[in-house]
């Protein structure tokens, strides 16, 4: 019985690949989907081919950390935000379905390296160290690291962070820059979520929070008695990360991003979440 099933499947696979030959991408994918789905139940015989095809399947897995409004955050049961909409628009252009994986920020790069996710879209700053482990697309926006303090704080600028307790989100560029102050006697408190750092400051556990400007604006608007200092610490660029060496995907995304920039769609997505001042 099992042999017959396998034989049948092999035939189906062959028909599938024949149909795929000389047809367009859409049909190839349909054939591949059938193949890999059936392979799972039928066992080894068709496995080789199935695996190959599964890698090229039609799902684009996006790793993110949805604790970063307005780029990615929870809204009821949904994950929404600029990055989600940009990734959706890119997936659409690639003829793929977007699947979102919400994980710790510092797990995103390992997730890309292991191939469990295809793209990291998380307000991710292009950074020399990260470039050793992943590739980045062209940037899609600029940002900066800012300092949030209590309204009555004696911290008025970056220099005043010396010797203070500074809260950051673990593994972010805010973490990297704030860590420079350790040499000046500052203590860095690393939180899993940006808003936890803000809460800790509200509770008097730390003196300041270093975080990206747009999430900072959201957190300040949601909490009484805190403010953003005028002087920013850095200027950064956000881009999409892919597995190192995956130039095929990188090129496709850059092309899609270029089109989204050209058509004004990218700006429209940003404007939907960030009101111009
Ligand atoms: N831009 C900063 C970085 O790349 C912070 C990003 C945090 N993103 C997030 N989704 N939590 O390190």
CSV table of C-alpha atoms and ligand atoms in Angstrom, one decimal:
chain,number,residue,atom,x,y,z
A,1,UNK,CA,0.0,0.0,0.0
A,2,UNK,CA,2.7,2.4,1.1
A,3,UNK,CA,4.7,1.7,-2.0
A,4,UNK,CA,1.7,2.4,-4.2
A,5,UNK,CA,1.2,5.7,-2.5
A,6,UNK,CA,4.8,6.6,-3.0
A,7,UNK,CA,4.7,5.6,-6.7
A,8,UNK,CA,1.7,7.7,-7.2
A,9,UNK,CA,3.3,10.6,-5.5
A,10,UNK,CA,6.4,10.2,-7.6
A,11,UNK,CA,4.2,10.3,-10.7
A,12,UNK,CA,2.5,13.4,-9.3
A,13,UNK,CA,5.9,15.0,-8.6
A,14,UNK,CA,7.1,14.3,-12.1
A,15,UNK,CA,3.9,15.7,-13.7
A,16,UNK,CA,4.3,18.6,-11.3
A,17,UNK,CA,7.9,19.3,-12.4
A,18,UNK,CA,6.9,18.9,-16.0
A,19,UNK,CA,4.2,21.4,-15.6
A,20,UNK,CA,6.6,23.6,-13.9
A,21,UNK,CA,9.1,23.5,-16.8
A,22,UNK,CA,8.5,26.2,-19.3
A,23,UNK,CA,5.6,27.7,-17.3
A,24,UNK,CA,5.7,30.9,-15.3
A,25,UNK,CA,6.5,31.3,-11.7
A,26,UNK,CA,3.0,31.1,-10.4
A,27,UNK,CA,2.5,27.6,-11.8
A,28,UNK,CA,5.9,26.4,-10.6
A,29,UNK,CA,5.0,27.4,-7.1
A,30,UNK,CA,1.7,25.7,-7.2
A,31,UNK,CA,3.4,22.4,-8.2
A,32,UNK,CA,6.0,22.9,-5.5
A,33,UNK,CA,3.4,23.4,-2.9
A,34,UNK,CA,1.6,20.2,-3.7
A,35,UNK,CA,4.8,18.3,-3.8
A,36,UNK,CA,6.1,19.3,-0.4
A,37,UNK,CA,2.8,18.9,1.3
A,38,UNK,CA,2.4,15.4,0.1
A,39,UNK,CA,6.0,14.5,0.7
A,40,UNK,CA,5.5,15.0,4.4
A,41,UNK,CA,2.9,12.3,4.6
A,42,UNK,CA,4.5,9.9,2.1
A,43,UNK,CA,8.0,9.6,3.6
A,44,UNK,CA,11.4,9.4,2.1
A,45,UNK,CA,10.9,8.6,-1.6
A,46,UNK,CA,10.0,12.0,-2.8
A,47,UNK,CA,11.8,13.8,0.0
A,48,UNK,CA,14.8,15.1,-1.9
A,49,UNK,CA,12.8,17.0,-4.4
A,50,UNK,CA,10.3,18.1,-1.8
A,51,UNK,CA,12.9,19.7,0.4
A,52,UNK,CA,14.3,21.7,-2.5
A,53,UNK,CA,10.9,22.9,-3.5
A,54,UNK,CA,9.9,23.8,0.1
A,55,UNK,CA,12.8,26.2,0.4
A,56,UNK,CA,11.5,28.1,-2.6
A,57,UNK,CA,7.9,28.1,-1.2
A,58,UNK,CA,5.7,31.1,-1.3
A,59,UNK,CA,6.0,32.3,2.3
A,60,UNK,CA,8.2,35.2,3.3
A,61,UNK,CA,8.9,34.8,7.0
A,62,UNK,CA,9.6,38.2,8.7
A,63,UNK,CA,11.3,38.1,12.1
A,64,UNK,CA,10.5,41.2,14.2
A,65,UNK,CA,10.1,42.3,17.8
A,66,UNK,CA,6.7,43.9,18.1
A,67,UNK,CA,7.5,46.2,21.0
A,68,UNK,CA,8.5,49.1,18.9
A,69,UNK,CA,5.7,51.5,18.0
A,70,UNK,CA,5.1,52.9,15.4
A,71,UNK,CA,7.2,50.4,13.5
A,72,UNK,CA,5.8,47.2,15.0
A,73,UNK,CA,3.5,46.8,17.9
A,74,UNK,CA,0.5,44.8,19.1
A,75,UNK,CA,-3.0,46.1,18.3
A,76,UNK,CA,-5.5,43.8,19.9
A,77,UNK,CA,-4.5,40.4,18.5
A,78,UNK,CA,-2.7,41.9,15.5
A,79,UNK,CA,0.8,43.0,14.9
A,80,UNK,CA,0.8,46.3,13.0
A,81,UNK,CA,3.0,49.2,12.1
A,82,UNK,CA,5.2,50.7,9.4
A,83,UNK,CA,7.5,47.7,9.1
A,84,UNK,CA,4.6,45.3,8.8
A,85,UNK,CA,3.0,47.3,6.0
A,86,UNK,CA,6.3,47.8,4.2
A,87,UNK,CA,7.0,44.0,4.4
A,88,UNK,CA,3.4,43.3,3.3
A,89,UNK,CA,3.9,45.6,0.3
A,90,UNK,CA,7.3,43.9,-0.6
A,91,UNK,CA,5.8,40.4,-0.2
A,92,UNK,CA,3.0,41.4,-2.5
A,93,UNK,CA,5.5,42.5,-5.1
A,94,UNK,CA,7.4,39.3,-4.8
A,95,UNK,CA,4.1,37.3,-5.1
A,96,UNK,CA,4.7,35.9,-1.6
A,97,UNK,CA,2.6,35.6,1.6
A,98,UNK,CA,4.0,37.4,4.6
A,99,UNK,CA,4.3,35.5,7.8
A,100,UNK,CA,5.3,37.4,11.0
A,101,UNK,CA,7.4,35.9,13.8
A,102,UNK,CA,7.4,38.0,16.9
A,103,UNK,CA,10.6,37.2,18.9
A,104,UNK,CA,13.2,38.9,21.1
A,105,UNK,CA,15.0,41.7,19.3
A,106,UNK,CA,18.4,40.0,19.9
A,107,UNK,CA,17.1,36.8,18.4
A,108,UNK,CA,16.3,38.3,15.0
A,109,UNK,CA,19.8,38.0,13.6
A,110,UNK,CA,20.3,34.3,14.8
A,111,UNK,CA,16.9,33.5,13.3
A,112,UNK,CA,18.1,34.8,9.9
A,113,UNK,CA,21.4,33.0,10.2
A,114,UNK,CA,19.7,29.7,10.9
A,115,UNK,CA,17.3,30.2,8.0
A,116,UNK,CA,14.2,30.1,10.1
A,117,UNK,CA,13.3,33.6,9.0
A,118,UNK,CA,13.9,35.2,5.6
A,119,UNK,CA,13.9,38.9,6.6
A,120,UNK,CA,14.4,40.9,9.7
A,121,UNK,CA,12.2,44.0,9.7
A,122,UNK,CA,12.3,45.6,13.1
A,123,UNK,CA,13.4,49.2,12.8
A,124,UNK,CA,16.8,47.7,12.5
A,125,UNK,CA,19.7,50.0,12.2
A,126,UNK,CA,22.4,49.3,9.7
A,127,UNK,CA,25.5,48.8,11.8
A,128,UNK,CA,29.1,47.6,11.1
A,129,UNK,CA,29.0,44.7,13.6
A,130,UNK,CA,25.7,43.4,12.3
A,131,UNK,CA,27.0,43.6,8.7
A,132,UNK,CA,29.4,40.8,9.7
A,133,UNK,CA,26.5,38.5,10.3
A,134,UNK,CA,23.7,39.6,8.0
A,135,UNK,CA,23.3,41.7,4.8
A,136,UNK,CA,21.1,44.8,4.8
A,137,UNK,CA,18.9,46.1,2.0
A,138,UNK,CA,19.0,49.8,1.0
A,139,UNK,CA,17.7,51.9,3.9
A,140,UNK,CA,14.0,52.8,4.0
A,141,UNK,CA,14.1,55.5,6.6
A,142,UNK,CA,16.4,57.4,9.0
A,143,UNK,CA,16.2,57.6,12.8
A,144,UNK,CA,18.2,58.7,15.8
A,145,UNK,CA,18.8,57.6,19.4
A,146,UNK,CA,17.3,60.1,21.8
A,147,UNK,CA,17.3,60.4,25.6
A,148,UNK,CA,14.1,60.3,27.6
A,149,UNK,CA,14.2,61.7,31.1
A,150,UNK,CA,11.7,62.8,33.8
A,151,UNK,CA,10.5,66.3,33.3
A,152,UNK,CA,12.3,67.5,36.5
A,153,UNK,CA,15.5,65.6,35.7
A,154,UNK,CA,18.9,67.3,36.0
A,155,UNK,CA,20.0,65.5,32.9
A,156,UNK,CA,19.9,68.1,30.1
A,157,UNK,CA,22.1,66.5,27.4
A,158,UNK,CA,24.3,63.5,26.5
A,159,UNK,CA,27.2,64.7,28.8
A,160,UNK,CA,24.9,64.5,31.8
A,161,UNK,CA,24.5,60.8,31.3
A,162,UNK,CA,27.9,60.2,32.9
A,163,UNK,CA,27.6,58.3,36.2
A,164,UNK,CA,23.8,57.8,35.8
A,165,UNK,CA,21.6,54.7,35.5
A,166,UNK,CA,20.6,54.4,31.9
A,167,UNK,CA,17.9,52.0,30.6
A,168,UNK,CA,17.9,50.5,27.1
A,169,UNK,CA,16.3,47.7,25.1
A,170,UNK,CA,18.7,44.8,25.1
A,171,UNK,CA,20.8,44.4,22.0
A,172,UNK,CA,19.7,47.6,20.3
A,173,UNK,CA,21.9,50.4,19.1
A,174,UNK,CA,20.7,52.3,22.1
A,175,UNK,CA,22.3,49.6,24.2
A,176,UNK,CA,25.5,49.9,22.2
A,177,UNK,CA,25.7,53.7,22.5
A,178,UNK,CA,24.7,53.9,26.1
A,179,UNK,CA,27.3,51.3,26.9
A,180,UNK,CA,30.0,53.8,26.0
A,181,UNK,CA,29.1,55.6,29.2
A,182,UNK,CA,30.1,52.7,31.3
A,183,UNK,CA,33.6,54.0,31.1
A,184,UNK,CA,32.3,57.2,32.7
A,185,UNK,CA,30.8,55.3,35.7
A,186,UNK,CA,27.3,54.9,34.3
A,187,UNK,CA,25.3,51.8,34.8
A,188,UNK,CA,23.3,50.3,31.9
A,189,UNK,CA,20.1,48.5,32.7
A,190,UNK,CA,19.0,46.3,29.8
A,191,UNK,CA,15.3,45.5,29.4
A,192,UNK,CA,13.6,43.1,27.0
A,193,UNK,CA,11.1,45.7,25.9
A,194,UNK,CA,11.7,49.5,25.5
A,195,UNK,CA,8.6,50.4,27.5
A,196,UNK,CA,9.9,48.4,30.4
A,197,UNK,CA,12.8,50.8,30.5
A,198,UNK,CA,10.4,53.7,30.5
A,199,UNK,CA,8.4,52.1,33.4
A,200,UNK,CA,11.6,51.6,35.4
A,201,UNK,CA,12.3,55.2,35.0
A,202,UNK,CA,8.8,56.2,36.1
A,203,UNK,CA,9.4,54.0,39.2
A,204,UNK,CA,12.7,55.8,39.9
A,205,UNK,CA,14.9,52.8,39.3
A,206,UNK,CA,16.9,54.5,36.5
A,207,UNK,CA,17.6,58.1,35.5
A,208,UNK,CA,17.2,58.0,31.7
A,209,UNK,CA,16.3,55.9,28.7
A,210,UNK,CA,18.2,55.8,25.4
A,211,UNK,CA,16.0,54.6,22.6
A,212,UNK,CA,15.0,55.4,19.0
A,213,UNK,CA,13.2,58.7,18.4
A,214,UNK,CA,9.8,57.5,17.1
A,215,UNK,CA,9.2,54.9,19.8
A,216,UNK,CA,10.4,57.5,22.3
A,217,UNK,CA,7.7,59.9,21.0
A,218,UNK,CA,5.0,57.2,21.4
A,219,UNK,CA,6.2,56.3,25.0
A,220,UNK,CA,6.3,59.9,26.0
A,221,UNK,CA,2.8,60.6,24.7
A,222,UNK,CA,1.5,57.6,26.7
A,223,UNK,CA,3.2,58.5,30.0
A,224,UNK,CA,2.9,61.6,32.2
A,225,UNK,CA,5.8,63.6,33.4
A,226,UNK,CA,8.6,62.5,31.0
A,227,UNK,CA,10.2,64.3,28.0
A,228,UNK,CA,12.7,63.8,25.2
A,229,UNK,CA,15.8,65.9,25.3
A,230,UNK,CA,16.5,68.0,22.2
A,231,UNK,CA,20.0,66.7,21.5
A,232,UNK,CA,20.0,63.3,19.8
A,233,UNK,CA,22.9,60.9,20.3
A,234,UNK,CA,23.1,59.4,16.8
A,235,UNK,CA,21.7,59.5,13.3
A,236,UNK,CA,20.9,56.0,11.9
A,237,UNK,CA,19.4,54.3,9.0
A,238,UNK,CA,16.9,51.5,9.1
A,239,UNK,CA,17.0,48.6,6.6
A,240,UNK,CA,15.8,45.1,6.2
A,241,UNK,CA,18.2,42.3,7.1
A,242,UNK,CA,18.6,39.1,5.2
A,243,UNK,CA,20.8,36.0,5.7
A,244,UNK,CA,24.4,36.8,4.8
A,245,UNK,CA,25.0,36.0,1.1
A,246,UNK,CA,21.4,35.7,0.1
A,247,UNK,CA,21.9,38.2,-2.7
A,248,UNK,CA,19.0,36.8,-4.7
A,249,UNK,CA,16.5,37.8,-2.0
A,250,UNK,CA,18.4,41.0,-1.2
A,251,UNK,CA,18.2,42.1,-4.9
A,252,UNK,CA,14.5,41.3,-5.1
A,253,UNK,CA,13.8,43.3,-2.0
A,254,UNK,CA,15.9,46.2,-3.1
A,255,UNK,CA,14.0,46.3,-6.4
A,256,UNK,CA,10.6,46.2,-4.6
A,257,UNK,CA,11.8,48.9,-2.1
A,258,UNK,CA,12.9,51.1,-5.0
A,259,UNK,CA,9.5,50.8,-6.6
A,260,UNK,CA,7.8,51.6,-3.3
A,261,UNK,CA,10.0,54.7,-2.9
A,262,UNK,CA,9.4,55.7,-6.5
A,263,UNK,CA,5.6,55.3,-6.3
A,264,UNK,CA,5.3,57.2,-3.0
A,265,UNK,CA,3.8,54.1,-1.4
A,266,UNK,CA,6.6,53.9,1.2
A,267,UNK,CA,6.1,57.5,2.2
A,268,UNK,CA,2.4,57.0,2.4
A,269,UNK,CA,2.9,54.1,4.8
A,270,UNK,CA,5.2,56.2,7.0
A,271,UNK,CA,2.8,59.2,7.0
A,272,UNK,CA,0.0,57.0,8.1
A,273,UNK,CA,1.8,56.3,11.4
A,274,UNK,CA,4.0,59.4,11.9
A,275,UNK,CA,2.4,62.8,11.6
A,276,UNK,CA,4.7,65.4,10.2
A,277,UNK,CA,5.5,68.2,12.7
B,1,LIG,N1,17.1,50.8,15.8
B,1,LIG,C1,17.6,50.0,17.0
B,1,LIG,C2,18.5,48.9,16.6
B,1,LIG,O1,18.5,48.5,15.4
B,1,LIG,C3,16.4,49.5,17.8
B,1,LIG,C4,15.5,48.6,17.1
B,1,LIG,C5,14.5,47.9,18.0
B,1,LIG,N2,13.5,47.3,17.3
B,1,LIG,C6,12.5,46.6,17.8
B,1,LIG,N3,11.6,46.1,17.0
B,1,LIG,N4,12.4,46.3,19.1
B,1,LIG,O2,19.1,48.4,17.4
